[in-house]
Structures are given as C-alpha cells and as structure tokens.
Amino acid sequence: MTASGWSANQFSALLGAYHSGPGLTEATTTALFGVYVLGLIPGLFLGGPLADRRGRRPVVFSALAVSALATALLMAGATVTGLLWPGRFLTGIGAGALLGAGSAWIKELSSPPYDTVSAAGAAARRSGLFLSVGFATGGPAAALIAQWAPAPLVTAYLPHLVLSAAAALAAARTPETARSGGQLAATAAAGCGAGAVQAGSTTAGPRTAGSTTAGPRTAGSTTVGPRTGGSAAVVAPTGGSATVVAPTGGSATVAAPTGGHVSPAATGNASATAPAAPVATPGIAFRRLVAPVAPWVFVAPSIALATLPGLVDAGLTGWQTMYAGLVTAVTPGTGLLVAPLARRLAARHRVATAVAGLAAVILGLLLAAFAVAGIRPDVALLAAAVLGAGYGLCVAYGLTEVAALAPPDRLARLTARFWALCYLGFCTPYAITLLSGWFSPATILLAAVVPAAATLALIARRGTRHTH
C-alpha cells in the first residue's frame, strides 16, 4: 500500500520539472496527471473481482510488478516523452489493482484468526495509514532528488523501484486469506470466522474492551451482550436477524451486508432502546452513504498537488520543485495526523467523520481560492494542509463503511468500487485547466464549494435517517 501511494505521488512533485526540462505545457502535464485515473479505474474493477476469485496474493504481486514497469517507463520518458503516457497509464493499472486487493488483504489479516487483538476499524485505519505514508513520502523524495541530483527526471524514480522490491520481499511470507471463489481461507478450513455458523443462535456475553463482530450466517440470530467499553459491530446474517446491545458509554455500529434486518437495543448509548427500521442492502447503503463522499477523497489532494503550486509559485524562481515537494508532503501528512480524530468522530456518529471531512474540503477550497487570487504560496500551503485533513477524514470514513458493509466474498470488489469513485477526483485539475479558458481559477475553486456543501448536507440528512 505504501509503494502504491508512492508511485502515485512521485510524478506530482515533478510537474514543474517537466515544465522547465522537456518543456511540456501545463495542459500536457495536467493531462498526464489525469491519465493515471484512466488506468486506475480498470485496474480497480478488474483487480478487485479477480482477487475475490483467485486470491489476494497473486493480484497484489502482479500489480506491484506492473507498477515497477510503469516507473521504468517514466524514467525512459525523460528522453522519449511519448513513453510518459503509457507510464502513467500503467501506474494507474498497478495502483488500482493493488488498492482493491491490498485493502481486502489487510482487512482479512486484521481479523480472526490472523489477528485476535485489534479492535473493529483497525483494518481501515491501517489501509489509509500506509497509503497516506506513501503519498506523504513519495512526492518530497522525488522533489529533493529532482532539485539537486543529476538527471533528475530519471533518478527521482529510483526510490520507488527500491521500495517495490522491498515491499515484495516483506510480503513474500504473508499468508493468503482467500480461496478460489472468494471464501476466506481460514473460515473455510476451520470455521474460525467471527460467528460463522449455519444454524441456531450465538450469544456473546459481557466483555470489558475490544470489539465483537458477528459474521455471516444463513439462519438464526446473533445477540451481542453488554460491554463496558469499545464498540460493537454486527454484520447481519443472510436470512436472520441480529440484535446488538451497545456497550456502556460506547457506541454500536450496525451493518447488514446480505439482507435481513438489524434491531439495535442501543445505537449511541445504553439508554436508547427504540427498534430500528430495516437496514438497506450493501449496494443501497453504499450508493446512499459512501458513493457521494468518495470522489471528494481525491478532489481535495489533487487540487492541492496539481493545481495550487503552479498558480502561486511565480515568486519562487528556482524553488518551484521544492515548493511542490513540500505541498506533496503537507497534504497527505495532514491526512495522517487526523486519523485519531477520525476514530473519535466515528464513535460519536456513523457519518460524523464524513461530515467533518467534507467541511474541511470546503474550508480548504475557500483558502485555495484566496491564495490563488492573491498569489500567496503561504496561504496555499495552509489550504493544502486543510484539504489534506479533508482527504484523511473522508478516506477513513469510506474504508470503514466498506469494511462493515461488504460480505467476505465481495470485500475486494466493493473496496475496488470505492477506490474507483475516489479516483474520479483526480480528474479535477484537468477540469480546472479546461475551465480556466472561461473563468479565473479562483472563481472555479469558489464554485467547487457549492457541490461540496450539497454533498455534506445530503450525507448528514441520509446518515441521520439511516441510523435512527
């Protein structure tokens, strides 16, 4: 996941170098930035289902190899610029396949029997964390090399090749978690999935910490008893019902991936006992609560990385590449720093993280518009930090929701669908470039506040209705 984030962001920090070196136009470099998405979408939609059918390992390692090949083509593009196009396209293919399969792999490795300690939501936090580490380090490393090293548009890509090799070696002994057909290997072999039973009922008694997840079943019901801390996440069975009693002073998160219904005895505290309405199927819940937020995950950082530096660095002669590298560190770096806040917000309300993330995106867009209008690189850096916070909160919300909604045999493909919608946001810089022929960039950034605010209002309303 770190190698995937690195491969995506190493090119972003070099946009200024491609202007001054090979002399590529702003429209060309912005288009190259967007070509990544054209490869990423099929990579996600092919890699996710393939990982469900064939397993996580083969897809992840194949994607890592494609990503390394793409970096080699980008290195060759320093002299043959035409190779930059397939290089960026294959970067998207590799990243897309790796994100879908890798996120699912991390989710399963963070669950019993591989991990019996981590609390609910740990997998989403780990996926977002290591992806953001790659985003936060790939750009600055490429910028530093491009600023002072010889043959900058070649040597700047060398660290990714080293990282890819190290990632392959590190993951070589990681166990496969899925069998052909999408069944969890551990569940199929030993029946170790949380609550993986065929009939009857299961009752989990009092606990003092951690989390309890009731997995897929075909009949009967599951009841999770009271606890004194932590959170309870219950996945409704295929044809039965699930009842969750919230922990004292904690919160309960309920998801129904395959139908049925969930009746919470408490949804936010121990005193709330009103029965809930039937919960939507995973597809409906995904479309209503996740899909509207997903594009904003990368609308925010793509504006910070590909749009802002070129519009505010006029007075930074000779240091444009370093400034772009600083932006590529600050943006995802802030996304990492808000992870604890994302956890606290998720404990308060199901959509609180999404609402806070979209609010940060709106504030970031307002700051970005002010920075561009006044050509203020300092304000643009602040805007990048706020946009990065919006990215971090939105991606944490989306990954957590997907992990709760998806049944095991559809986890990778639903994860891939989420990432595909996220990466639509990477087309934003190119759209801004096209619209700049009619409107000023500051006006375009201000106009982007309107759909962001509409999405925030929509999610707040739907989230309230869905959880009460």
PDB file of N, CA and C in Angstrom, residues 44 59 75 81 92 242 262 269 271 277 314 369 409 420:
ATOM      1  N   LEU A  44      -8.865  -1.153 -10.836  1.00  0.00           N
ATOM      2  CA  LEU A  44      -9.713  -1.427  -9.678  1.00  0.00           C
ATOM      3  C   LEU A  44     -10.816  -2.421 -10.012  1.00  0.00           C
ATOM      4  N   VAL A  59      -2.805 -11.193  -7.132  1.00  0.00           N
ATOM      5  CA  VAL A  59      -3.184  -9.886  -7.679  1.00  0.00           C
ATOM      6  C   VAL A  59      -2.256  -8.802  -7.140  1.00  0.00           C
ATOM      7  N   MET A  75      10.871   6.726 -16.265  1.00  0.00           N
ATOM      8  CA  MET A  75      12.296   7.067 -16.318  1.00  0.00           C
ATOM      9  C   MET A  75      12.753   7.234 -17.762  1.00  0.00           C
ATOM     10  N   THR A  81       9.567  11.469 -24.517  1.00  0.00           N
ATOM     11  CA  THR A  81       8.413  11.929 -23.736  1.00  0.00           C
ATOM     12  C   THR A  81       7.136  11.150 -24.040  1.00  0.00           C
ATOM     13  N   GLY A  92      -1.488   3.742 -13.060  1.00  0.00           N
ATOM     14  CA  GLY A  92      -2.868   3.629 -12.591  1.00  0.00           C
ATOM     15  C   GLY A  92      -3.348   2.193 -12.538  1.00  0.00           C
ATOM     16  N   ALA A 242     -30.173  -9.755  13.619  1.00  0.00           N
ATOM     17  CA  ALA A 242     -29.096  -9.544  14.583  1.00  0.00           C
ATOM     18  C   ALA A 242     -29.510  -8.471  15.553  1.00  0.00           C
ATOM     19  N   VAL A 262     -31.577  -5.625  11.181  1.00  0.00           N
ATOM     20  CA  VAL A 262     -30.825  -5.447  12.411  1.00  0.00           C
ATOM     21  C   VAL A 262     -31.664  -4.633  13.375  1.00  0.00           C
ATOM     22  N   ASN A 269     -26.034   4.995  22.967  1.00  0.00           N
ATOM     23  CA  ASN A 269     -25.768   4.860  24.384  1.00  0.00           C
ATOM     24  C   ASN A 269     -26.666   3.773  24.945  1.00  0.00           C
ATOM     25  N   SER A 271     -29.094   3.763  26.916  1.00  0.00           N
ATOM     26  CA  SER A 271     -30.485   4.070  27.210  1.00  0.00           C
ATOM     27  C   SER A 271     -31.382   4.075  25.993  1.00  0.00           C
ATOM     28  N   ALA A 277     -35.505   0.634  11.878  1.00  0.00           N
ATOM     29  CA  ALA A 277     -36.142   0.203  10.647  1.00  0.00           C
ATOM     30  C   ALA A 277     -35.217  -0.758   9.922  1.00  0.00           C
ATOM     31  N   ALA A 314       4.860  31.879  -8.641  1.00  0.00           N
ATOM     32  CA  ALA A 314       5.519  32.799  -9.571  1.00  0.00           C
ATOM     33  C   ALA A 314       6.724  33.493  -8.928  1.00  0.00           C
ATOM     34  N   ALA A 369      -8.897  29.366  -3.001  1.00  0.00           N
ATOM     35  CA  ALA A 369      -9.350  30.460  -3.863  1.00  0.00           C
ATOM     36  C   ALA A 369      -8.698  31.775  -3.450  1.00  0.00           C
ATOM     37  N   ASP A 409     -17.105 -12.537   0.487  1.00  0.00           N
ATOM     38  CA  ASP A 409     -16.883 -12.889  -0.915  1.00  0.00           C
ATOM     39  C   ASP A 409     -17.003 -11.699  -1.856  1.00  0.00           C
ATOM     40  N   ALA A 420     -12.403   3.326  -6.984  1.00  0.00           N
ATOM     41  CA  ALA A 420     -12.662   3.847  -8.336  1.00  0.00           C
ATOM     42  C   ALA A 420     -13.399   5.178  -8.272  1.00  0.00           C
TER      43      ALA A 420
END
